[in-house]
CSV table of C-alpha atoms and ligand atoms in Angstrom, one decimal:
chain,number,residue,atom,x,y,z
M,1,UNK,CA,-19.9,-10.9,7.6
M,2,UNK,CA,-19.5,-9.1,10.8
M,3,UNK,CA,-16.1,-10.3,12.7
M,4,UNK,CA,-16.1,-13.1,9.6
M,5,UNK,CA,-11.9,-13.6,9.1
M,6,UNK,CA,-10.6,-12.4,6.0
M,7,UNK,CA,-8.7,-15.6,4.0
M,8,UNK,CA,-5.4,-15.7,3.8
M,9,UNK,CA,-3.0,-14.6,1.1
M,10,UNK,CA,-3.3,-16.8,-1.1
M,11,UNK,CA,0.5,-17.5,-2.0
M,12,UNK,CA,0.3,-19.3,-5.2
M,13,UNK,CA,-0.9,-15.6,-6.7
M,14,UNK,CA,1.1,-13.9,-4.2
M,15,UNK,CA,4.9,-13.2,-5.0
M,16,UNK,CA,7.5,-14.1,-2.5
M,17,UNK,CA,9.5,-11.6,-1.4
M,18,UNK,CA,13.2,-13.1,-2.5
M,19,UNK,CA,13.5,-13.2,-6.0
M,20,UNK,CA,16.7,-13.2,-6.8
M,21,UNK,CA,15.9,-12.2,-10.4
M,22,UNK,CA,14.7,-8.4,-8.9
M,23,UNK,CA,18.3,-8.1,-7.3
M,24,UNK,CA,16.5,-4.9,-5.6
M,25,UNK,CA,15.2,-7.9,-3.2
M,26,UNK,CA,18.3,-9.2,-2.6
M,27,UNK,CA,18.9,-7.3,0.4
M,28,UNK,CA,15.1,-5.8,1.6
M,29,UNK,CA,13.2,-9.7,1.8
M,30,UNK,CA,12.8,-10.6,4.8
M,31,UNK,CA,14.7,-14.2,5.8
M,32,UNK,CA,12.8,-15.3,8.9
M,33,UNK,CA,9.6,-16.8,8.9
M,34,UNK,CA,6.6,-14.9,9.1
M,35,UNK,CA,4.8,-15.3,12.6
M,36,UNK,CA,0.9,-16.3,12.2
M,37,UNK,CA,-2.1,-13.3,13.8
M,38,UNK,CA,-4.8,-14.0,14.4
M,39,UNK,CA,-7.3,-11.3,13.2
M,40,UNK,CA,-8.3,-8.7,15.2
M,41,UNK,CA,-10.2,-5.6,15.0
M,42,UNK,CA,-6.8,-4.6,14.8
M,43,UNK,CA,-6.8,-6.4,10.4
M,44,UNK,CA,-10.9,-6.1,10.3
M,45,UNK,CA,-10.5,-2.5,10.7
M,46,UNK,CA,-8.8,0.2,7.6
M,47,UNK,CA,-8.9,3.7,5.9
M,48,UNK,CA,-12.1,4.7,5.4
M,49,UNK,CA,-12.0,6.8,2.2
M,50,UNK,CA,-15.3,8.4,0.0
M,51,UNK,CA,-16.6,10.2,-2.3
M,52,UNK,CA,-15.3,13.0,-0.7
M,53,UNK,CA,-11.9,12.5,-0.9
M,54,UNK,CA,-11.5,12.4,-4.7
M,55,UNK,CA,-13.6,14.6,-7.3
M,56,UNK,CA,-13.6,14.5,-11.5
M,57,UNK,CA,-10.1,15.7,-12.4
M,58,UNK,CA,-8.7,13.2,-9.8
M,59,UNK,CA,-10.0,9.8,-12.0
M,60,UNK,CA,-8.8,12.2,-15.1
M,61,UNK,CA,-4.7,12.4,-16.0
M,62,UNK,CA,-5.7,13.7,-19.5
M,63,UNK,CA,-6.8,16.5,-18.0
M,64,UNK,CA,-5.2,16.7,-14.3
M,65,UNK,CA,-1.7,17.6,-15.8
M,66,UNK,CA,-2.4,20.4,-18.0
M,67,UNK,CA,-0.9,23.3,-17.6
M,68,UNK,CA,-0.7,25.0,-21.8
M,69,UNK,CA,-1.8,21.7,-23.9
M,70,UNK,CA,-2.6,18.5,-24.1
M,71,UNK,CA,-0.8,15.8,-22.9
M,72,UNK,CA,1.3,13.4,-26.2
M,73,UNK,CA,0.1,10.0,-26.1
M,74,UNK,CA,-2.2,7.5,-27.3
M,75,UNK,CA,-5.5,8.6,-24.9
M,76,UNK,CA,-6.7,5.1,-23.5
M,77,UNK,CA,-9.6,4.6,-21.0
M,78,UNK,CA,-8.8,1.7,-17.6
M,79,UNK,CA,-12.0,0.7,-16.0
M,80,UNK,CA,-13.1,-2.4,-14.2
M,81,UNK,CA,-14.3,-3.8,-10.9
M,82,UNK,CA,-13.0,-4.5,-7.7
M,83,UNK,CA,-14.1,-7.4,-6.5
M,84,UNK,CA,-13.4,-10.0,-3.4
M,85,UNK,CA,-12.6,-13.2,-3.9
M,86,UNK,CA,-16.0,-14.6,-3.0
M,87,UNK,CA,-17.4,-11.8,-6.4
M,88,UNK,CA,-18.9,-9.5,-4.0
M,89,UNK,CA,-17.9,-5.9,-5.3
M,90,UNK,CA,-16.0,-4.0,-2.8
M,91,UNK,CA,-17.7,-0.3,-2.9
M,92,UNK,CA,-16.8,3.1,-2.2
M,93,UNK,CA,-13.3,2.1,-1.7
M,94,UNK,CA,-10.2,4.5,-3.0
M,95,UNK,CA,-8.2,3.8,-6.2
M,96,UNK,CA,-5.1,5.7,-6.4
M,97,UNK,CA,-2.7,5.1,-9.2
M,98,UNK,CA,0.7,6.4,-11.2
M,99,UNK,CA,2.5,6.0,-14.2
M,100,UNK,CA,5.3,6.5,-16.7
M,101,UNK,CA,4.4,9.7,-19.4
M,102,UNK,CA,3.9,8.7,-22.4
M,103,UNK,CA,7.9,8.7,-23.8
M,104,UNK,CA,8.2,6.4,-20.9
M,105,UNK,CA,9.3,8.6,-17.8
M,106,UNK,CA,7.8,8.9,-14.7
M,107,UNK,CA,8.0,13.1,-13.5
M,108,UNK,CA,8.7,11.8,-9.9
M,109,UNK,CA,12.4,13.4,-9.7
M,110,UNK,CA,14.5,10.7,-8.8
M,111,UNK,CA,13.7,9.4,-12.9
M,112,UNK,CA,16.9,10.1,-14.7
M,113,UNK,CA,15.6,8.2,-17.9
M,114,UNK,CA,16.5,10.0,-20.7
M,115,UNK,CA,12.9,10.6,-22.2
M,116,UNK,CA,11.1,13.9,-22.3
M,117,UNK,CA,8.9,14.6,-20.0
M,118,UNK,CA,5.4,16.3,-20.6
M,119,UNK,CA,4.5,19.3,-19.2
M,120,UNK,CA,1.1,18.4,-19.8
M,121,UNK,CA,0.5,15.7,-16.9
M,122,UNK,CA,1.3,14.6,-14.6
M,123,UNK,CA,0.5,11.1,-14.1
M,124,UNK,CA,-1.3,10.7,-10.6
M,125,UNK,CA,-5.0,9.6,-10.4
M,126,UNK,CA,-7.9,8.4,-7.9
M,127,UNK,CA,-11.0,6.8,-7.9
M,128,UNK,CA,-13.1,6.1,-5.0
M,129,UNK,CA,-14.9,2.6,-6.6
M,130,UNK,CA,-19.4,3.0,-7.1
M,131,UNK,CA,-21.7,0.7,-5.6
M,132,UNK,CA,-20.7,-2.0,-7.5
M,133,UNK,CA,-17.5,-1.5,-7.2
M,134,UNK,CA,-16.5,-0.2,-10.6
M,135,UNK,CA,-13.6,2.6,-11.6
M,136,UNK,CA,-12.7,4.3,-14.3
M,137,UNK,CA,-9.4,6.3,-15.2
M,138,UNK,CA,-9.4,8.2,-18.7
M,139,UNK,CA,-5.3,8.2,-19.4
M,140,UNK,CA,-2.6,8.0,-21.2
M,141,UNK,CA,-1.0,4.5,-22.5
M,142,UNK,CA,2.1,4.8,-20.7
M,143,UNK,CA,6.1,4.1,-22.5
M,144,UNK,CA,7.5,0.6,-21.5
M,145,UNK,CA,11.6,2.6,-19.9
M,146,UNK,CA,14.8,0.9,-19.2
M,147,UNK,CA,15.6,0.1,-15.9
M,148,UNK,CA,19.0,-1.2,-14.2
M,149,UNK,CA,18.5,-4.8,-12.8
M,150,UNK,CA,20.3,-6.7,-15.7
M,151,UNK,CA,21.6,-5.9,-19.2
M,152,UNK,CA,19.3,-4.0,-21.3
M,153,UNK,CA,16.0,-4.8,-18.7
M,154,UNK,CA,13.0,-2.8,-19.7
M,155,UNK,CA,10.4,-2.8,-17.1
M,156,UNK,CA,6.5,-3.5,-19.8
M,157,UNK,CA,3.9,-0.3,-20.0
M,158,UNK,CA,2.5,-0.4,-17.1
M,159,UNK,CA,0.6,1.5,-14.3
M,160,UNK,CA,0.9,1.5,-10.7
M,161,UNK,CA,-2.6,0.4,-8.9
M,162,UNK,CA,-3.0,0.9,-5.3
M,163,UNK,CA,-6.4,0.2,-3.1
M,164,UNK,CA,-7.4,-0.6,0.2
M,165,UNK,CA,-10.4,-2.8,0.5
M,166,UNK,CA,-12.5,-2.8,3.0
M,167,UNK,CA,-9.9,-3.6,6.2
M,168,UNK,CA,-6.0,-3.2,6.6
M,169,UNK,CA,-5.3,-6.1,5.4
M,170,UNK,CA,-6.7,-6.3,2.3
M,171,UNK,CA,-4.3,-3.4,0.8
M,172,UNK,CA,-3.1,-4.6,-2.4
M,173,UNK,CA,-0.3,-2.2,-4.2
M,174,UNK,CA,0.4,-3.1,-8.0
M,175,UNK,CA,1.1,-3.4,-11.1
M,176,UNK,CA,-1.6,-3.0,-15.0
M,177,UNK,CA,-0.4,-4.6,-17.9
M,178,UNK,CA,-0.9,-4.1,-21.5
M,179,UNK,CA,-1.9,-7.4,-23.9
M,180,UNK,CA,0.5,-8.4,-26.2
M,181,UNK,CA,3.6,-7.0,-24.5
M,182,UNK,CA,6.5,-8.9,-25.5
M,183,UNK,CA,9.1,-7.2,-22.3
M,184,UNK,CA,6.0,-9.8,-20.3
M,185,UNK,CA,8.7,-12.3,-20.7
M,186,UNK,CA,11.6,-11.4,-20.1
M,187,UNK,CA,10.7,-9.4,-16.5
M,188,UNK,CA,11.4,-10.3,-13.4
M,189,UNK,CA,8.9,-8.5,-10.8
M,190,UNK,CA,5.7,-10.1,-13.7
M,191,UNK,CA,7.2,-13.2,-13.6
M,192,UNK,CA,8.2,-13.2,-9.0
M,193,UNK,CA,4.4,-14.9,-9.6
M,194,UNK,CA,5.0,-18.3,-10.7
M,195,UNK,CA,1.5,-19.2,-11.6
M,196,UNK,CA,1.3,-17.7,-15.0
M,197,UNK,CA,-2.8,-18.4,-14.4
M,198,UNK,CA,-2.4,-15.5,-11.5
M,199,UNK,CA,0.7,-13.5,-12.6
M,200,UNK,CA,-1.9,-13.0,-16.2
M,201,UNK,CA,-4.5,-11.6,-14.4
M,202,UNK,CA,-1.9,-8.7,-13.8
M,203,UNK,CA,-2.6,-7.8,-18.0
M,204,UNK,CA,-5.4,-6.4,-19.2
M,205,UNK,CA,-7.7,-7.2,-21.6
M,206,UNK,CA,-8.8,-4.4,-24.6
M,207,UNK,CA,-12.3,-3.0,-24.7
M,208,UNK,CA,-14.4,-2.1,-27.4
M,209,UNK,CA,-16.8,-1.6,-25.2
M,210,UNK,CA,-15.1,0.6,-23.1
M,211,UNK,CA,-12.9,2.2,-26.4
M,212,UNK,CA,-14.9,5.7,-27.1
M,213,UNK,CA,-15.3,6.3,-30.4
M,214,UNK,CA,-12.8,9.0,-32.2
M,215,UNK,CA,-11.7,9.6,-29.1
M,216,UNK,CA,-9.5,7.0,-27.1
M,217,UNK,CA,-8.6,2.5,-26.3
M,218,UNK,CA,-10.3,1.3,-23.9
M,219,UNK,CA,-8.9,-1.7,-21.1
M,220,UNK,CA,-10.8,-3.9,-18.9
M,221,UNK,CA,-9.0,-4.9,-15.7
M,222,UNK,CA,-10.8,-6.6,-12.7
M,223,UNK,CA,-8.6,-6.5,-9.2
M,224,UNK,CA,-9.7,-9.0,-6.4
M,225,UNK,CA,-9.5,-8.7,-3.0
M,226,UNK,CA,-8.6,-10.9,0.2
M,227,UNK,CA,-12.2,-12.0,0.3
M,228,UNK,CA,-14.1,-13.3,3.4
M,229,UNK,CA,-15.5,-16.3,4.2
M,230,UNK,CA,-18.1,-17.2,7.1
M,231,UNK,CA,-15.7,-18.1,9.8
M,232,UNK,CA,-16.3,-16.3,12.8
M,233,UNK,CA,-13.5,-14.5,14.8
M,234,UNK,CA,-11.8,-16.1,17.6
M,235,UNK,CA,-12.4,-14.3,20.9
U,1,UNK,CA,-13.7,-18.3,-5.5
U,2,UNK,CA,-12.3,-15.5,-8.0
U,3,UNK,CA,-8.1,-15.8,-7.5
U,4,UNK,CA,-6.7,-12.7,-5.9
U,5,UNK,CA,-5.2,-10.4,-8.3
U,6,UNK,CA,-1.6,-10.3,-7.6
U,7,UNK,CA,1.1,-7.7,-5.5
U,8,UNK,CA,3.3,-6.3,-7.3
U,9,UNK,CA,6.7,-3.3,-5.6
U,10,UNK,CA,5.2,0.0,-5.7
U,11,UNK,CA,8.7,0.6,-7.7
U,12,UNK,CA,10.9,4.3,-6.7
U,13,UNK,CA,8.5,6.6,-8.7
U,14,UNK,CA,5.7,6.6,-6.4
U,15,UNK,CA,5.9,10.2,-4.2
U,16,UNK,CA,4.5,12.3,-6.4
U,17,UNK,CA,1.0,10.3,-6.0
U,18,UNK,CA,1.2,9.1,-3.3
U,19,UNK,CA,3.3,11.3,-0.6
U,20,UNK,CA,3.1,14.3,-2.8
U,21,UNK,CA,3.4,17.2,-1.0
U,22,UNK,CA,7.0,17.3,-2.1
U,23,UNK,CA,5.2,17.9,-5.6
U,24,UNK,CA,2.5,20.7,-4.4
U,25,UNK,CA,0.2,18.2,-4.2
U,26,UNK,CA,-2.0,17.3,-1.6
U,27,UNK,CA,-2.7,13.7,-0.5
U,28,UNK,CA,-4.6,11.4,0.8
U,29,UNK,CA,-2.5,11.0,4.1
U,30,UNK,CA,0.4,12.7,6.1
U,31,UNK,CA,2.8,11.7,8.7
U,32,UNK,CA,0.6,13.8,10.7
U,33,UNK,CA,-2.5,12.1,12.0
U,34,UNK,CA,-2.9,14.7,14.7
U,35,UNK,CA,-3.9,17.7,15.4
U,36,UNK,CA,-4.2,20.3,18.2
U,37,UNK,CA,-7.3,19.6,19.2
U,38,UNK,CA,-6.9,16.1,19.2
U,39,UNK,CA,-7.9,14.6,22.3
U,40,UNK,CA,-5.1,12.0,23.6
U,41,UNK,CA,-1.5,11.7,24.1
U,42,UNK,CA,0.4,13.4,21.0
U,43,UNK,CA,3.7,11.4,20.6
U,44,UNK,CA,5.7,11.7,17.4
U,45,UNK,CA,7.1,8.4,16.1
U,46,UNK,CA,10.7,8.1,14.5
U,47,UNK,CA,12.8,5.6,13.4
U,48,UNK,CA,14.7,4.0,9.8
U,49,UNK,CA,14.0,1.9,7.6
U,50,UNK,CA,16.8,-0.7,6.7
U,51,UNK,CA,17.9,-2.8,4.0
U,52,UNK,CA,19.7,-7.2,5.1
U,53,UNK,CA,23.3,-4.8,4.6
U,54,UNK,CA,22.4,-1.9,7.0
U,55,UNK,CA,21.8,0.5,5.2
U,56,UNK,CA,18.8,3.2,5.3
U,57,UNK,CA,16.2,2.2,2.3
U,58,UNK,CA,15.4,5.9,0.9
U,59,UNK,CA,12.6,4.7,-1.3
U,60,UNK,CA,10.0,3.2,1.0
U,61,UNK,CA,6.4,4.0,2.2
U,62,UNK,CA,5.8,3.3,5.8
U,63,UNK,CA,1.9,3.7,6.2
U,64,UNK,CA,0.0,3.4,9.7
U,65,UNK,CA,-3.4,2.4,11.0
U,66,UNK,CA,-4.2,3.2,14.8
U,67,UNK,CA,-7.1,3.2,17.3
U,68,UNK,CA,-7.5,6.1,19.3
U,69,UNK,CA,-7.2,7.2,22.3
U,70,UNK,CA,-9.7,5.4,24.1
U,71,UNK,CA,-8.7,2.1,22.0
U,72,UNK,CA,-11.6,3.2,19.5
U,73,UNK,CA,-11.2,1.9,15.7
U,74,UNK,CA,-12.4,5.1,13.7
U,75,UNK,CA,-14.5,1.4,10.7
U,76,UNK,CA,-16.8,1.0,11.0
U,77,UNK,CA,-16.2,-2.8,12.0
U,78,UNK,CA,-15.4,-1.8,14.9
U,79,UNK,CA,-19.0,-0.8,16.6
U,80,UNK,CA,-18.2,-0.4,19.9
U,81,UNK,CA,-20.7,2.7,20.9
U,82,UNK,CA,-20.7,5.6,18.7
U,83,UNK,CA,-17.7,7.8,17.9
U,84,UNK,CA,-16.8,11.5,19.1
U,85,UNK,CA,-18.9,13.4,16.5
U,86,UNK,CA,-16.3,16.2,16.5
U,87,UNK,CA,-13.4,13.7,16.0
U,88,UNK,CA,-11.0,15.1,13.4
U,89,UNK,CA,-8.7,11.5,13.8
U,90,UNK,CA,-8.9,9.3,11.2
U,91,UNK,CA,-6.2,6.6,12.6
U,92,UNK,CA,-4.6,6.5,8.7
U,93,UNK,CA,-0.7,7.9,8.7
U,94,UNK,CA,1.3,7.9,5.6
U,95,UNK,CA,4.7,8.8,4.9
U,96,UNK,CA,7.7,7.7,2.5
U,97,UNK,CA,11.3,7.4,3.5
U,98,UNK,CA,14.3,10.3,3.6
U,99,UNK,CA,17.3,9.6,1.5
U,100,UNK,CA,18.9,7.8,4.9
U,101,UNK,CA,16.3,5.9,5.6
U,102,UNK,CA,14.3,8.1,7.9
U,103,UNK,CA,11.2,8.3,8.9
U,104,UNK,CA,8.4,9.8,11.2
U,105,UNK,CA,4.3,10.5,11.9
U,106,UNK,CA,2.2,12.4,14.6
U,107,UNK,CA,0.2,10.8,16.3
U,108,UNK,CA,-1.6,10.0,19.6
U,109,UNK,CA,-0.8,6.8,21.6
U,110,UNK,CA,-3.8,4.4,20.9
U,111,UNK,CA,-6.0,3.1,23.3
U,112,UNK,CA,-5.9,-0.9,24.7
U,113,UNK,CA,-8.7,-2.2,22.0
U,114,UNK,CA,-9.4,-5.0,24.3
U,115,UNK,CA,-8.9,-7.3,27.2
U,116,UNK,CA,-5.2,-9.1,26.1
U,117,UNK,CA,-4.0,-6.3,23.7
U,118,UNK,CA,-2.1,-3.7,24.6
U,119,UNK,CA,-2.1,-0.4,23.0
U,120,UNK,CA,0.1,-0.8,19.7
U,121,UNK,CA,0.0,0.2,16.5
U,122,UNK,CA,-0.2,-1.5,13.5
U,123,UNK,CA,2.1,-1.0,10.2
U,124,UNK,CA,2.5,-2.3,6.3
U,125,UNK,CA,5.7,-1.4,4.6
U,126,UNK,CA,6.6,-1.4,1.5
U,127,UNK,CA,9.3,-0.3,-1.2
U,128,UNK,CA,11.1,-0.9,-4.1
U,129,UNK,CA,12.6,-4.6,-4.1
U,130,UNK,CA,9.6,-5.6,-1.9
U,131,UNK,CA,7.1,-7.1,-4.4
U,132,UNK,CA,4.6,-7.6,-1.1
U,133,UNK,CA,4.3,-5.9,1.8
U,134,UNK,CA,5.0,-6.4,4.6
U,135,UNK,CA,3.0,-6.4,8.2
U,136,UNK,CA,3.9,-4.8,11.6
U,137,UNK,CA,2.9,-3.3,14.6
U,138,UNK,CA,4.2,-1.2,17.1
U,139,UNK,CA,4.2,-1.8,20.5
U,140,UNK,CA,5.7,1.1,23.5
U,141,UNK,CA,8.4,0.5,25.6
U,142,UNK,CA,6.6,2.0,29.1
U,143,UNK,CA,3.4,-0.8,28.5
U,144,UNK,CA,5.2,-3.1,30.0
U,145,UNK,CA,2.8,-4.6,31.7
U,146,UNK,CA,0.1,-4.8,29.1
U,147,UNK,CA,3.1,-5.7,26.5
U,148,UNK,CA,3.4,-9.1,28.9
U,149,UNK,CA,0.0,-9.8,28.7
U,150,UNK,CA,-0.9,-9.2,24.8
U,151,UNK,CA,-1.8,-11.6,22.9
U,152,UNK,CA,0.3,-11.2,19.7
U,153,UNK,CA,3.5,-10.5,21.5
U,154,UNK,CA,2.9,-14.1,23.5
U,155,UNK,CA,3.5,-15.5,20.1
U,156,UNK,CA,6.3,-14.0,18.9
U,157,UNK,CA,9.8,-15.6,20.2
U,158,UNK,CA,10.6,-14.6,22.7
U,159,UNK,CA,14.1,-13.9,21.3
U,160,UNK,CA,12.4,-11.2,18.8
U,161,UNK,CA,9.4,-9.6,20.6
U,162,UNK,CA,12.0,-6.8,21.1
U,163,UNK,CA,12.0,-5.4,17.7
U,164,UNK,CA,8.5,-4.7,17.5
U,165,UNK,CA,8.7,-2.3,20.6
U,166,UNK,CA,8.9,1.4,20.4
U,167,UNK,CA,11.8,2.8,23.0
U,168,UNK,CA,11.0,6.0,24.4
U,169,UNK,CA,13.4,9.5,24.0
U,170,UNK,CA,12.6,11.1,26.9
U,171,UNK,CA,10.6,11.2,30.0
U,172,UNK,CA,7.1,12.6,29.4
U,173,UNK,CA,6.4,10.1,27.2
U,174,UNK,CA,6.5,12.3,23.7
U,175,UNK,CA,8.4,10.7,21.3
U,176,UNK,CA,9.4,6.7,20.6
U,177,UNK,CA,12.1,5.5,17.9
U,178,UNK,CA,11.2,2.8,15.8
U,179,UNK,CA,13.3,0.9,13.3
U,180,UNK,CA,12.4,-1.2,10.8
U,181,UNK,CA,15.1,-3.8,9.6
U,182,UNK,CA,13.7,-5.5,6.8
U,183,UNK,CA,16.1,-8.4,6.8
U,184,UNK,CA,19.5,-9.3,8.7
U,185,UNK,CA,20.4,-8.8,12.7
U,186,UNK,CA,17.7,-7.7,14.3
U,187,UNK,CA,14.9,-8.5,11.4
U,188,UNK,CA,11.5,-6.9,12.2
U,189,UNK,CA,8.6,-9.6,13.1
U,190,UNK,CA,6.8,-9.5,10.1
U,191,UNK,CA,2.9,-10.9,10.4
U,192,UNK,CA,1.3,-13.4,8.5
U,193,UNK,CA,-1.6,-11.6,8.9
V,301,LIG,FE1,7.1,2.0,-12.5
């Protein structure tokens, strides 16, 4: 695979920069056309993080923020596999997550939502995928929260994900949603990907197999990063 | 073929996880890529992220990825000889912006990667209001000859190349300014990488 280039961003899957229903894109979306960039080592390399950069507590958000007790909320397992477009696992790649607590409130100092903070919930986690590309977090189900985009706007419950993959151009920052959430239909961020089949890749599946008896419900969420084919790098 | 998972915005509330020093936690990277011992020309890059109205973007994340002073990327794909065993330089930095959009990095000036490649730093910008991150590059004004031959800069419309070139803030080559304009007058060149 050495020096093969990565597939382009799939513009049927990826949202546009400008998406008027999401008002914050108005002034933050580039208007000039993107300049094509032939891939070189600058794009084919990227930050390297390994298992020494994380510990077991990083993957357990029900424990990594404990001050004087258990966080409140419905415990869940979120697990899946990081793959490329060819279905190949992406091993040893860093997955960072962050989320609101069960009441829909972030610990972030800028979150003004009038819902309680949970003294025992921090809301951030990290995992480095195993040899088969799998990751697994234990957390609590985040609450929906209001935002100012339009009248009576609410974000559907979601977990933010950040991944590197093997190269600088495989970087992905996204959000995972929960099945059956009625707010998905109304959310301009989720709806920014016009193709329903593509945006539904952002919705986790409930999994009885991941569900731990007497402890936590399981959700399965695979993540597909840009893959590379056999096209050699231009010299 | 599987379909790519769509990108979604980083939103406004990432800092406690992604750039968490203010929350008493250690992030996986910061805006300081160097220690005193890092070989190379130590530089500081300062800049601001602006929106289309010229207002500073106070909730952006800027990530940089660069080669070391010899032009080597610390990544297995760059296999042009062994890396220095004592190297403490990963080449990756991440920072959030201040309320006025300001950011800075402490790093080293990267070496040239190869022929017709001027020294440059690869940049990702993301923010609330950006559904997808944007790729750009930082080149250096004091590398005029290398810049003139650079195979990427030569593909950029001449009138927009300046948006990719960091300007020196002193005569010693110790600090550079690189602003990022997401939209409008002087809009930074973003790449379809
Ligand atoms: Fe959020």
